[in-house]
mmCIF file of C-alpha atoms in Angstrom:
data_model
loop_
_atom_site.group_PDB
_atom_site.id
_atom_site.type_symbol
_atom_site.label_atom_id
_atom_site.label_comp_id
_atom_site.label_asym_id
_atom_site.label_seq_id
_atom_site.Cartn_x
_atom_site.Cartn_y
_atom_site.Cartn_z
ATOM 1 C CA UNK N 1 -0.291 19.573 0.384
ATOM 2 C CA UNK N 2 -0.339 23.456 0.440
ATOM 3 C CA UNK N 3 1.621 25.294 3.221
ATOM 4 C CA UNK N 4 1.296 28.487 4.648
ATOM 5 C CA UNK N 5 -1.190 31.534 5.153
ATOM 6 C CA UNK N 6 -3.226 32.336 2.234
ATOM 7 C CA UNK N 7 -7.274 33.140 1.749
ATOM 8 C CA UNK N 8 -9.212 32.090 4.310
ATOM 9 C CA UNK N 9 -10.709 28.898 3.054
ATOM 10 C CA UNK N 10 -8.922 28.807 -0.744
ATOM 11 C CA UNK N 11 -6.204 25.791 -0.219
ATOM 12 C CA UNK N 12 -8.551 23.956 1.058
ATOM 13 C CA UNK N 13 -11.259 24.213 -1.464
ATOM 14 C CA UNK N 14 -7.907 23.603 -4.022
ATOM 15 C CA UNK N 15 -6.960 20.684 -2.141
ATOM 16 C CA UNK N 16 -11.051 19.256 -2.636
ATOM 17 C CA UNK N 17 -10.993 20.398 -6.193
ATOM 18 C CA UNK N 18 -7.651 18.462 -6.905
ATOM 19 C CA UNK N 19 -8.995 15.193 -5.431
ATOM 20 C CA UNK N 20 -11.826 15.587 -7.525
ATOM 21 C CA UNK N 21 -10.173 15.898 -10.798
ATOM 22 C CA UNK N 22 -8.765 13.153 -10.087
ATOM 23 C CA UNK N 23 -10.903 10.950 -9.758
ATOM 24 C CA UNK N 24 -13.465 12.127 -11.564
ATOM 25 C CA UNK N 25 -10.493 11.426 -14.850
ATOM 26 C CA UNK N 26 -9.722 8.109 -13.508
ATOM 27 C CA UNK N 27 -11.836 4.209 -14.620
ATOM 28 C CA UNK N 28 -13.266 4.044 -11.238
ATOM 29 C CA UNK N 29 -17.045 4.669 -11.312
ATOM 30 C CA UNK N 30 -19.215 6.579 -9.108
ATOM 31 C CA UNK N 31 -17.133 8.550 -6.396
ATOM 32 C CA UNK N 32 -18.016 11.156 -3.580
ATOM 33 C CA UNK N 33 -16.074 13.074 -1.475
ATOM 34 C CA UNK N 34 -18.030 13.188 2.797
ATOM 35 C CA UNK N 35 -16.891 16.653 4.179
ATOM 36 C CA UNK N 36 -16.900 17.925 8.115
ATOM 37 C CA UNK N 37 -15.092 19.802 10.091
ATOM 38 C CA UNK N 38 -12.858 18.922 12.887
ATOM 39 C CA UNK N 39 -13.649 22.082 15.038
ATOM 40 C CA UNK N 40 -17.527 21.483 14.169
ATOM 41 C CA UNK N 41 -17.320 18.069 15.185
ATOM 42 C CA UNK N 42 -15.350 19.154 18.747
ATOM 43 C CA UNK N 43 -17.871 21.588 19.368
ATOM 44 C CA UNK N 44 -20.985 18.695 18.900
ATOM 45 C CA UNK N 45 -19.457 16.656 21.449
ATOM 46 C CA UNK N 46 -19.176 19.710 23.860
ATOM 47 C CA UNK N 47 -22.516 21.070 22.884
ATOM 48 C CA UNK N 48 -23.825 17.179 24.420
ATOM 49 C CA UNK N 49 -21.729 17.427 27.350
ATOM 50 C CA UNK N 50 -18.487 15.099 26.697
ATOM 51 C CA UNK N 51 -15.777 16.130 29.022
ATOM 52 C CA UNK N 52 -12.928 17.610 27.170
ATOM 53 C CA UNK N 53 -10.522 14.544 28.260
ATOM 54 C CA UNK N 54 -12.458 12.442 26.420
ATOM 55 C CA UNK N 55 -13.203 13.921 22.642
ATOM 56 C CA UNK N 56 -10.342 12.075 21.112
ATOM 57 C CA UNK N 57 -11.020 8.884 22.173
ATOM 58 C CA UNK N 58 -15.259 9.694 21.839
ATOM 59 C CA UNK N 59 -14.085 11.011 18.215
ATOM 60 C CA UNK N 60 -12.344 7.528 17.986
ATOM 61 C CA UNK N 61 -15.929 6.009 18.280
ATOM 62 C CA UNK N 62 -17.961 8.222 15.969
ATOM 63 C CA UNK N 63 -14.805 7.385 12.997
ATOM 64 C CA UNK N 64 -16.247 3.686 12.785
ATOM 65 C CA UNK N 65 -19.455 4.516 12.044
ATOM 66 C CA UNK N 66 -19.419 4.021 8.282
ATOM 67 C CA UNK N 67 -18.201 0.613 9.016
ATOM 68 C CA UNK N 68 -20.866 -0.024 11.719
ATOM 69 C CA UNK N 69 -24.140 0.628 13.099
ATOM 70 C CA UNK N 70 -24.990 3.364 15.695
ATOM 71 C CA UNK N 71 -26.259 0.763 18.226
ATOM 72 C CA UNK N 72 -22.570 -0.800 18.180
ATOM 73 C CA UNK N 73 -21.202 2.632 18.272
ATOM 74 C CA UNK N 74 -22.859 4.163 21.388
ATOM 75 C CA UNK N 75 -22.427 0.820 23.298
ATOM 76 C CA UNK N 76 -18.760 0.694 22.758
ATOM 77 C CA UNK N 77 -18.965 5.002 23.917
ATOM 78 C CA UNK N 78 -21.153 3.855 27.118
ATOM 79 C CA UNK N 79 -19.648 0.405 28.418
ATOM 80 C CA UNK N 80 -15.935 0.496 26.903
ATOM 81 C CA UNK N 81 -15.851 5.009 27.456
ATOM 82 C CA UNK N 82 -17.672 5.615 30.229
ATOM 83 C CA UNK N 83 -19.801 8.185 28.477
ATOM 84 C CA UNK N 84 -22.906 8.823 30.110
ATOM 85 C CA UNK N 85 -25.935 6.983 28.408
ATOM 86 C CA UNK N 86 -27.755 10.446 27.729
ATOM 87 C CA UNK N 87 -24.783 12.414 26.083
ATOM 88 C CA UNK N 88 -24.481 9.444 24.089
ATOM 89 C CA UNK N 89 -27.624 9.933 22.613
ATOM 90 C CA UNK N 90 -27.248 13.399 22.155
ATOM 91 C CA UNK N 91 -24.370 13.115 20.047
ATOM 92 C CA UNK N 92 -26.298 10.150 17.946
ATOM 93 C CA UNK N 93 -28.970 12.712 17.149
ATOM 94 C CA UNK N 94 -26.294 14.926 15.403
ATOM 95 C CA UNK N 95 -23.803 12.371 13.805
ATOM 96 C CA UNK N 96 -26.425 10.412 11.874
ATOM 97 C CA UNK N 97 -26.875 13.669 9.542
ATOM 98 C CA UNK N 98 -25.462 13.755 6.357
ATOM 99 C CA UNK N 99 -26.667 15.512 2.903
ATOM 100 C CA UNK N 100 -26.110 18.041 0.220
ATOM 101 C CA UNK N 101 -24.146 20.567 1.886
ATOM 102 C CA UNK N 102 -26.195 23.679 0.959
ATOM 103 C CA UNK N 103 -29.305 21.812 2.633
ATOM 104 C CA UNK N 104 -27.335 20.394 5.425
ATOM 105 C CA UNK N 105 -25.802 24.305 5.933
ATOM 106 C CA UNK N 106 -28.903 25.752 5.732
ATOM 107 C CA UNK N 107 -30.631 23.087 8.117
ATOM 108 C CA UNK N 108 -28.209 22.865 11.325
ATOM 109 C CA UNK N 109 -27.959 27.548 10.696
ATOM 110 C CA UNK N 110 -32.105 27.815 10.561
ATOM 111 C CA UNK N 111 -32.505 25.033 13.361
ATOM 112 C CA UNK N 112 -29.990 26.860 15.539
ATOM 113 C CA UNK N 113 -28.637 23.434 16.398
ATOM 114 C CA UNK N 114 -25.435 25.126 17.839
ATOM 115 C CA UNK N 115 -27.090 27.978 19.951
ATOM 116 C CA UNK N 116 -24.594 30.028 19.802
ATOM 117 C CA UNK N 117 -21.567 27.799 20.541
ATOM 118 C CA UNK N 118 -18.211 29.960 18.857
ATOM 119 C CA UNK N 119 -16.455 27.061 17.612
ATOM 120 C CA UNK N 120 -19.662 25.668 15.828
ATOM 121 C CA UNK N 121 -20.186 29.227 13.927
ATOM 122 C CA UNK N 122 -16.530 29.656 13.387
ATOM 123 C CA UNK N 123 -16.554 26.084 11.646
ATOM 124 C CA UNK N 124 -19.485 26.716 10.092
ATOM 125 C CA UNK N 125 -18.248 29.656 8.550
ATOM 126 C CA UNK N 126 -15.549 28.002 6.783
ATOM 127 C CA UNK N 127 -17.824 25.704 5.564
ATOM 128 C CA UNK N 128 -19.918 28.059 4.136
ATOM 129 C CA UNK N 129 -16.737 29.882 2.289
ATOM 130 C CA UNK N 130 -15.380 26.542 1.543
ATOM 131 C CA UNK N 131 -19.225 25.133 -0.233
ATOM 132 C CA UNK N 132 -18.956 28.756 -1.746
ATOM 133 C CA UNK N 133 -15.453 28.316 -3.554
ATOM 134 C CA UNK N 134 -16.352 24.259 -4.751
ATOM 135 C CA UNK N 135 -20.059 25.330 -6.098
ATOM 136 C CA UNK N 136 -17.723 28.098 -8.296
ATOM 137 C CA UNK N 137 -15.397 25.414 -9.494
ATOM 138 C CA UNK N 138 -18.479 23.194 -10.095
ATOM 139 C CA UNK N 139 -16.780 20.334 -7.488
ATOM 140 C CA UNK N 140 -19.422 21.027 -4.678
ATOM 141 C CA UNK N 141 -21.749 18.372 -7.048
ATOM 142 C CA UNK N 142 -19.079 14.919 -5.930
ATOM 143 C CA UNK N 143 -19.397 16.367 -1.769
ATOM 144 C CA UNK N 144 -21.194 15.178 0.914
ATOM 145 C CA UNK N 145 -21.948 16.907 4.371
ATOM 146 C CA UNK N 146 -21.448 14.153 6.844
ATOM 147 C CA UNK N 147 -21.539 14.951 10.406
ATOM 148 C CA UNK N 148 -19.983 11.043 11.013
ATOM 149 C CA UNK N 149 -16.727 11.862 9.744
ATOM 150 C CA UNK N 150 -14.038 12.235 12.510
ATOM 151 C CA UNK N 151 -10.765 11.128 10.874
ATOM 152 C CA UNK N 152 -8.908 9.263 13.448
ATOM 153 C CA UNK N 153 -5.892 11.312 13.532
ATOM 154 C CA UNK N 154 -5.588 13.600 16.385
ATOM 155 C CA UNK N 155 -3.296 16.489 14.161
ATOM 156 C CA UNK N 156 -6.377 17.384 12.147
ATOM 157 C CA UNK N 157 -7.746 21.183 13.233
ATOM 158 C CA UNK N 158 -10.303 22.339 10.648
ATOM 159 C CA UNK N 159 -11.867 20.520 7.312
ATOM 160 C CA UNK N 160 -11.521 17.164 6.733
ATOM 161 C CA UNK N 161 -12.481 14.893 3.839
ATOM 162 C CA UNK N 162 -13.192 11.444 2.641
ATOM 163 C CA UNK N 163 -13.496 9.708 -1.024
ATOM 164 C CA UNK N 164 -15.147 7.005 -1.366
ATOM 165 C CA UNK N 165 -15.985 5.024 -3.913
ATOM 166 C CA UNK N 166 -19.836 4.411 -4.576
ATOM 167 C CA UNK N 167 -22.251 1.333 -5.496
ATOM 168 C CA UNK N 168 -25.604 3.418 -6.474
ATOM 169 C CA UNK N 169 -26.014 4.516 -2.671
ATOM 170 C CA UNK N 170 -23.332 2.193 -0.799
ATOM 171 C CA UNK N 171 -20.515 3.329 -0.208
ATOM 172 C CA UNK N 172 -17.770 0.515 -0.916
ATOM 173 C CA UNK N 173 -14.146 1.548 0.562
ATOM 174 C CA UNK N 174 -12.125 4.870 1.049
ATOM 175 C CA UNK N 175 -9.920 6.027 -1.711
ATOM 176 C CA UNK N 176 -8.912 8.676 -0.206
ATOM 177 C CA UNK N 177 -8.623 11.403 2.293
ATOM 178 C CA UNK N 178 -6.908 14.548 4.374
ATOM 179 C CA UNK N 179 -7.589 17.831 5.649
ATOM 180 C CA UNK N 180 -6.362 21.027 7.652
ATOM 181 C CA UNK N 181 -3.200 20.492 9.910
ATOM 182 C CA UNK N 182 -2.361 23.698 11.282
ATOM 183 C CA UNK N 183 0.157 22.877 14.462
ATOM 184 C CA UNK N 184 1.535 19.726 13.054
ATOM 185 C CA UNK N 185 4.872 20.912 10.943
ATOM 186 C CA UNK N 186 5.425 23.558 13.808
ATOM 187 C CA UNK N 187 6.585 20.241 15.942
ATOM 188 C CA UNK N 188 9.638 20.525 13.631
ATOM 189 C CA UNK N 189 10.494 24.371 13.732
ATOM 190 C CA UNK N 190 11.551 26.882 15.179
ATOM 191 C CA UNK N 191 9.444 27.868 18.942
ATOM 192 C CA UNK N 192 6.515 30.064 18.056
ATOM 193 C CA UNK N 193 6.567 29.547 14.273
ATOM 194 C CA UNK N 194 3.702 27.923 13.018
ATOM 195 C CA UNK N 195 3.308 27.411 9.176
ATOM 196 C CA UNK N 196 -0.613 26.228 8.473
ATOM 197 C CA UNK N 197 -1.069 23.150 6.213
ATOM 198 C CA UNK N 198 -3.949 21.211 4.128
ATOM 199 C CA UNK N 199 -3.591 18.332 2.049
ATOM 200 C CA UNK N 200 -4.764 15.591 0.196
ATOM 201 C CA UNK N 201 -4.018 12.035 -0.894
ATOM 202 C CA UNK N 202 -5.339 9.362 -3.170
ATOM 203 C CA UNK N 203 -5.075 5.917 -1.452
ATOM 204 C CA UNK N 204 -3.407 4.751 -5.115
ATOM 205 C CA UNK N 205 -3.440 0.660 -4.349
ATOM 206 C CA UNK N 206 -6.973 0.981 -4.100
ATOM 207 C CA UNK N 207 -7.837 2.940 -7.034
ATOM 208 C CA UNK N 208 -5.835 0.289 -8.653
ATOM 209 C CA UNK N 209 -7.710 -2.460 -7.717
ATOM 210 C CA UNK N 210 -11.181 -0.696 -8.723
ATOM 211 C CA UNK N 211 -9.529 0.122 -11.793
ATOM 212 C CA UNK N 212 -8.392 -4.096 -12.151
ATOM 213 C CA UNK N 213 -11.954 -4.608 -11.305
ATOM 214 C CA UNK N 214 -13.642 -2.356 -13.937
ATOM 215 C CA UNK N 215 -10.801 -3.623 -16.531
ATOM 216 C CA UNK N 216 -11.503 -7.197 -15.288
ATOM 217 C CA UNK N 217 -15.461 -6.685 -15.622
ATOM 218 C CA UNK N 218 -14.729 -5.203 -19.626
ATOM 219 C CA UNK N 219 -12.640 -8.361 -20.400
ATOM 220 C CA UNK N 220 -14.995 -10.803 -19.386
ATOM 221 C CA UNK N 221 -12.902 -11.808 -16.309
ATOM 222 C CA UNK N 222 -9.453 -11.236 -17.926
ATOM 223 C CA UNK N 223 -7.031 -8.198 -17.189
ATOM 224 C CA UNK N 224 -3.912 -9.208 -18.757
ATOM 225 C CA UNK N 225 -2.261 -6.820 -21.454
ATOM 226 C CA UNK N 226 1.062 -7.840 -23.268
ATOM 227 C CA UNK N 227 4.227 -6.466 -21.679
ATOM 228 C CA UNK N 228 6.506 -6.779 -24.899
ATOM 229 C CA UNK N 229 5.443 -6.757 -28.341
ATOM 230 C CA UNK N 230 6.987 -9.299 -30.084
ATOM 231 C CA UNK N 231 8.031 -13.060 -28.272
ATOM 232 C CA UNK N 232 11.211 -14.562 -29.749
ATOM 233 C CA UNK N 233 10.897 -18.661 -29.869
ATOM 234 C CA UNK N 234 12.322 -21.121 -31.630
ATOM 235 C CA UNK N 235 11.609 -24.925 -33.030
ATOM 236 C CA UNK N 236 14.034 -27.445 -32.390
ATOM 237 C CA UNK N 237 16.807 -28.203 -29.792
ATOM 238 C CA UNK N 238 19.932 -25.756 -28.948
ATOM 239 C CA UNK N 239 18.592 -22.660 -30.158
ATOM 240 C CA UNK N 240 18.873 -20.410 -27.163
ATOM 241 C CA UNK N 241 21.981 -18.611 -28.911
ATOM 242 C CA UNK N 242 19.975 -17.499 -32.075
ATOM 243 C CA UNK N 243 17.173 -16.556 -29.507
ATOM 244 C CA UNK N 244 19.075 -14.081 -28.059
ATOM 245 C CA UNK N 245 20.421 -13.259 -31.308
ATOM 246 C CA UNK N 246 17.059 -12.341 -32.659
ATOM 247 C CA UNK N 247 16.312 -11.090 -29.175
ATOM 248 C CA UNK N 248 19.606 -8.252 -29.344
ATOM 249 C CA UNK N 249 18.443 -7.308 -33.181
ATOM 250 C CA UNK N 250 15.059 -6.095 -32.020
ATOM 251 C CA UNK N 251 16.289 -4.607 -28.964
ATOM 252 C CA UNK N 252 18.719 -2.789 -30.626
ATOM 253 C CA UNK N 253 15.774 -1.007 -32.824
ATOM 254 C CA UNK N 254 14.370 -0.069 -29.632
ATOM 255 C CA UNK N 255 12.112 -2.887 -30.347
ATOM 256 C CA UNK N 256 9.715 -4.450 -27.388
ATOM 257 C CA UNK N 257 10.719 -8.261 -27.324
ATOM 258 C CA UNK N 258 11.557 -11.142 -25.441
ATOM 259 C CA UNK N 259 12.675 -14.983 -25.191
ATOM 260 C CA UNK N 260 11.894 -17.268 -23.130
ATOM 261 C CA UNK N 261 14.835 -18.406 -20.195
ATOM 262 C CA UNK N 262 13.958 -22.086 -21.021
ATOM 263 C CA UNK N 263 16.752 -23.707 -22.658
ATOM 264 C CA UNK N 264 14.626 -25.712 -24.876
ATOM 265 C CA UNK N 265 11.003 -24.655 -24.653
ATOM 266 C CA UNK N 266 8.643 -26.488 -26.162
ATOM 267 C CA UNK N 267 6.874 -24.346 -29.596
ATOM 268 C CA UNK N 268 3.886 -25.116 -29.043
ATOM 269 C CA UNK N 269 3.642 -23.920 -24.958
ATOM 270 C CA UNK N 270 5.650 -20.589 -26.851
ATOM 271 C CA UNK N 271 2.781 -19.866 -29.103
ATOM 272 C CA UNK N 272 0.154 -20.560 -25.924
ATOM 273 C CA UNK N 273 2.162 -18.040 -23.884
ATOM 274 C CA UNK N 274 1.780 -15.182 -26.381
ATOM 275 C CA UNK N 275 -2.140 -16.023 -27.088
ATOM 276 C CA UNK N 276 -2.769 -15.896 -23.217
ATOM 277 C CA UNK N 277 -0.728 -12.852 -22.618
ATOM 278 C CA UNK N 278 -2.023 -11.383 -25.921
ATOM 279 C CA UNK N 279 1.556 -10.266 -27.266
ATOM 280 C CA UNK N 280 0.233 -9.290 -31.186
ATOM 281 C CA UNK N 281 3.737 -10.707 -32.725
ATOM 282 C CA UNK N 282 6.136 -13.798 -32.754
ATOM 283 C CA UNK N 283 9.564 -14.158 -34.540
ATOM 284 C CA UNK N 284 10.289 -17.950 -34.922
ATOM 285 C CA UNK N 285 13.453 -19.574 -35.554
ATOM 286 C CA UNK N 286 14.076 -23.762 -36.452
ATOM 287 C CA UNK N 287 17.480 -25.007 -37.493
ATOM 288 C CA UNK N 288 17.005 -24.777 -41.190
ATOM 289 C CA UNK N 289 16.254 -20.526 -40.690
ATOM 290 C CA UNK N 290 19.174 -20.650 -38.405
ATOM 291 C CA UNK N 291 21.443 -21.768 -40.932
ATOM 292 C CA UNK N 292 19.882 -19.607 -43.638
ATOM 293 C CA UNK N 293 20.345 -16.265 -41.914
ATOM 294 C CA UNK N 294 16.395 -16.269 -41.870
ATOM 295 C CA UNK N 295 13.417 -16.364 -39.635
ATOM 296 C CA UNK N 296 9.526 -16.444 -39.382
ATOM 297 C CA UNK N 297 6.908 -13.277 -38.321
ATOM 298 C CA UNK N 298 3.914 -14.620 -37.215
ATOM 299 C CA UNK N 299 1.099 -12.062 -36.824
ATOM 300 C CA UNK N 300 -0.919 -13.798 -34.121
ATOM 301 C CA UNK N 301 -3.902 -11.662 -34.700
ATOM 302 C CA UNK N 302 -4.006 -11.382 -38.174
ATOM 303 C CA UNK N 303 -3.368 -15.385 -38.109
ATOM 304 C CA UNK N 304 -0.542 -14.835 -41.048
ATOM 305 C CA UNK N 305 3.065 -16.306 -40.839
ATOM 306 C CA UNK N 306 5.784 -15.150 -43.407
ATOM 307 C CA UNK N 307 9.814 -15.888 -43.767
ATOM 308 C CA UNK N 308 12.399 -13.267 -43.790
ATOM 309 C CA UNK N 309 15.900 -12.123 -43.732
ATOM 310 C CA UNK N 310 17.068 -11.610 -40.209
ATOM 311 C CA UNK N 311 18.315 -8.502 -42.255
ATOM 312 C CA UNK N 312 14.912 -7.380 -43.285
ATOM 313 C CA UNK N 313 13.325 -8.553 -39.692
ATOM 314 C CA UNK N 314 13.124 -4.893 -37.647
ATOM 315 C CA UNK N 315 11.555 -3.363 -41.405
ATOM 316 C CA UNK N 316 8.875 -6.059 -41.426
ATOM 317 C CA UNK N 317 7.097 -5.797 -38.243
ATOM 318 C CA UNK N 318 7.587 -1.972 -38.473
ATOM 319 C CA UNK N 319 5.709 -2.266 -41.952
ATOM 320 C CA UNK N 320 3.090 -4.758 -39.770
ATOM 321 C CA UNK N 321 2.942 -1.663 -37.528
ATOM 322 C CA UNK N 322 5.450 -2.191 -34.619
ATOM 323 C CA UNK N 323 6.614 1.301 -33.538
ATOM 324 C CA UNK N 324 9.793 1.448 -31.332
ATOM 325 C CA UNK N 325 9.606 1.746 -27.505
ATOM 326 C CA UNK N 326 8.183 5.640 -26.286
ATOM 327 C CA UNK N 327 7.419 6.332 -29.703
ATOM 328 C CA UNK N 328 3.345 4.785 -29.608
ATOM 329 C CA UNK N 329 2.117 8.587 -28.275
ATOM 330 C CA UNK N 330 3.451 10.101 -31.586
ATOM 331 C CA UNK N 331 2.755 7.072 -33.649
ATOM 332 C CA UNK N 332 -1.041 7.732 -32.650
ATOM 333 C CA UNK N 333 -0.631 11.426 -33.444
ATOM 334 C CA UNK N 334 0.441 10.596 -36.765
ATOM 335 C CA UNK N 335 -2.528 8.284 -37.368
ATOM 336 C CA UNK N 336 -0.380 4.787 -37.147
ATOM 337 C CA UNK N 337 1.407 4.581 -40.087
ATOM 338 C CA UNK N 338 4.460 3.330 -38.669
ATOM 339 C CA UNK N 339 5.928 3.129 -42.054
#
C-alpha cells in the first residue's frame, strides 16, 4: 500500500507494476491483470439512469459477472433490485466491454459514450495517465480494460484491479487484487484529515496451489521434496538411544537430519520412507555398528552404502556433498564443492 498525496496517477501505476513483477517472476503461467475505475463505473450506472440509492447494491450485481452470465445478472438486477428492465439493459451494453486498454480508451473517447458526464472524463483521465505510466514501465502488455469489474467493497474511490490467472483465453480464479481508497484511513484520524491510499495484494494460498499444480504437472503427479537431508534408522531392536545419538552428531554440524519417533521401526518401511519423500542420504545403525563406535552412509541415489566411524560420519556426507543448514546459496556460488 502507498499512502498519501503524490503525482496524480504514479502510486497507482507503482502499485500495478508491483503486482506484475510479481507474478510475472513467480511458476504460475499465463496471468493478466482486468483494470476499471470505480468513479467510471458510478458514472455508467448514472449515465443509464440507476438511482443513486441503489449503485452499491447494482455494483454488487455487475461484480459476479465473471462468474456468471449476463442473462443471470440482469435478472437478479430486475426481479431481486427492482431496477427497471430498460436501465438494465443499458448498463449490459456497457459492462460486456473489455479489451486492450489503448483500444478500449480510444473507443468509449471517439464514441462519446459518456457525453459529457464529469465523473466519466475525470475517470477517464486517470486512466489515460495511468495506461501512460504502465506502457513506460512496459506492464500495460499483462492489463485488461474491463468495464465488468466492480470490486465488491464499497471503500474503493478510483482504480481498481484484478489478477487472474489464465487458461489460453479463460480466465481460471483471482490471484489477486486492490485499488484506490481515498476516505477509508480518515475513519481513524483526526476530523478533516484525509490521507489518500492505493494498494495491492497477492491472494498467496492461491498462487500456492497453482504453483503445487504446475510442480505437480512437472513431477508426473508427485510434489513432494525432502524436508531433511539425511534420515537416521537403525536395524535391530532397542536402538532408539544411538538414533538420537547419531541424530545430535549431525545436528550439531548444522546438519539436516532426522529419526524416526518409532521405538522400533521396521528397516525396511525406513528405507521406503526416504525413497518416497526423496531424502538423498541415510545413516544406518545395527547392534554390531553400535558396539563398534561405527555406522553405515547409504547414498540412496547413487545406490552406494559404505561403513564409517561415527567420528568420521559429519566429513563423509560433507565429502558426498551435504552442506550445512543456510549454507546451500553459497555452496551453489562456489560451484558445489562442499569439500
Amino acid at each position: 500500500d502507498i499512502a498519501g498525496s503524490y503525482g496524480r496517477m504514479v502510486p497507482d501505476s507503482e502499485c500495478l507494476v508491483v503486482a506484475c513483477e510479481i507474478l510475472d517472476g513467480l511458476p504460475i503461467g499465463d496471468f493478466g491483470i482486468k483494470l476499471n475505475h470505480r468513479r467510471l463505473l458510478d458514472a455508467i450506472l448514472d449515465i443509464c439512469g440507476v438511482p443513486a440509492d441503489k449503485f452499491r447494491t447494482i455494483c454488487s450485481a455487475v461484480d459476479k459477472l465473471d462468474k456468471e452470465p449476463w442473462s443471470e445478472v440482469r435478472r437478479e438486477m430486475v426481479e431481486e433490485k427492482g431496477l427497471a428492465g430498460d436501465v438494465a439493459d443499458q448498463i449490459g451494453e456497457f459492462v460486456v466491454l473489455k479489451g486492450e486498454p489503448w483500444e478500449m480508451y480510444n473507443s468509449l473517447m471517439g464514441g462519446n459514450k459518456f457525453g459529457k458526464h464529469q465523473g466519466a472524463m475525470d475517470a477517464m483521465e486517470d486512466l489515460r495517465i495511468c495506461f501512460e505510466y504502465l506502457e513506460a514501465m512496459d506492464k500495460l502488455k499483462f492489463i485488461s480494460f474491463d468495464l465488468s469489474l466492480a470490486r465488491g467493497l464499497d471503500y474503493y474511490t478510483g482504480v481498481i484491479y484484478e489478477a487472474v490467472c489464465m487458461n489460453g483465453n479463460t480466465q481460471v480464479g483471482s490471484i489477486g487484487g486492490g485499488g484506490r481508497y481515498d476516505n477509508l484511513v480518515s475513519m481513524f484520524q483526526e476530523a478533516g484529515k484525509v490521507t489518500p491510499c492505493v494498494g495491492v495484494s497477492v491472494g498467496i494460498e492461491r498462487v500456492f496451489t497453482l504453483m503445487e499444480e504446475r510442480l505437480r504437472e512437472q513431477q508426473g503427479g508427485s510434489i513432494k521434496q525432502p524436508n531433511v537431508t539425511v534420515l537416521v534408522a537403525s536395524a535391530g531392536e532397542n536402538l532408539l538411544p544411538q538414533r538420537m545419538k547419531l541424530t545430535k552428531i549431525l545436528w550439531d554440524a548444522n546438519i539436516s537430519a532426522e529419526f524416526s519417533q518409532q521405538e522400533n521401526p521396521k528397516l525396511k518401511f525406513e528405507i521406503a520412507n526416504a525413497l518416497d519423500r526423496q531424502i538423498p542420504f541415510m545413516v544406518i545403525s545395527g547392534e554390531e555398528e553400535a558396539r563398534e563406535g561405527k555406522c553405515k552412509v547409504k547414498d540412496l541415489k547413487a545406490r552406494t552404502e559404505e561403513t564409517v566411524d561415527v567420528s568420521d560420519l559429519v566429513k563423509t556426507l560433507r565429502e558426498k556433498g551435504v552442506v550445512p543448514v543456510g549454507c546451500e546459496f553459497a555452496m551453489e556460488m562456489l560451484g558445489g564443492n562442499s569439500k
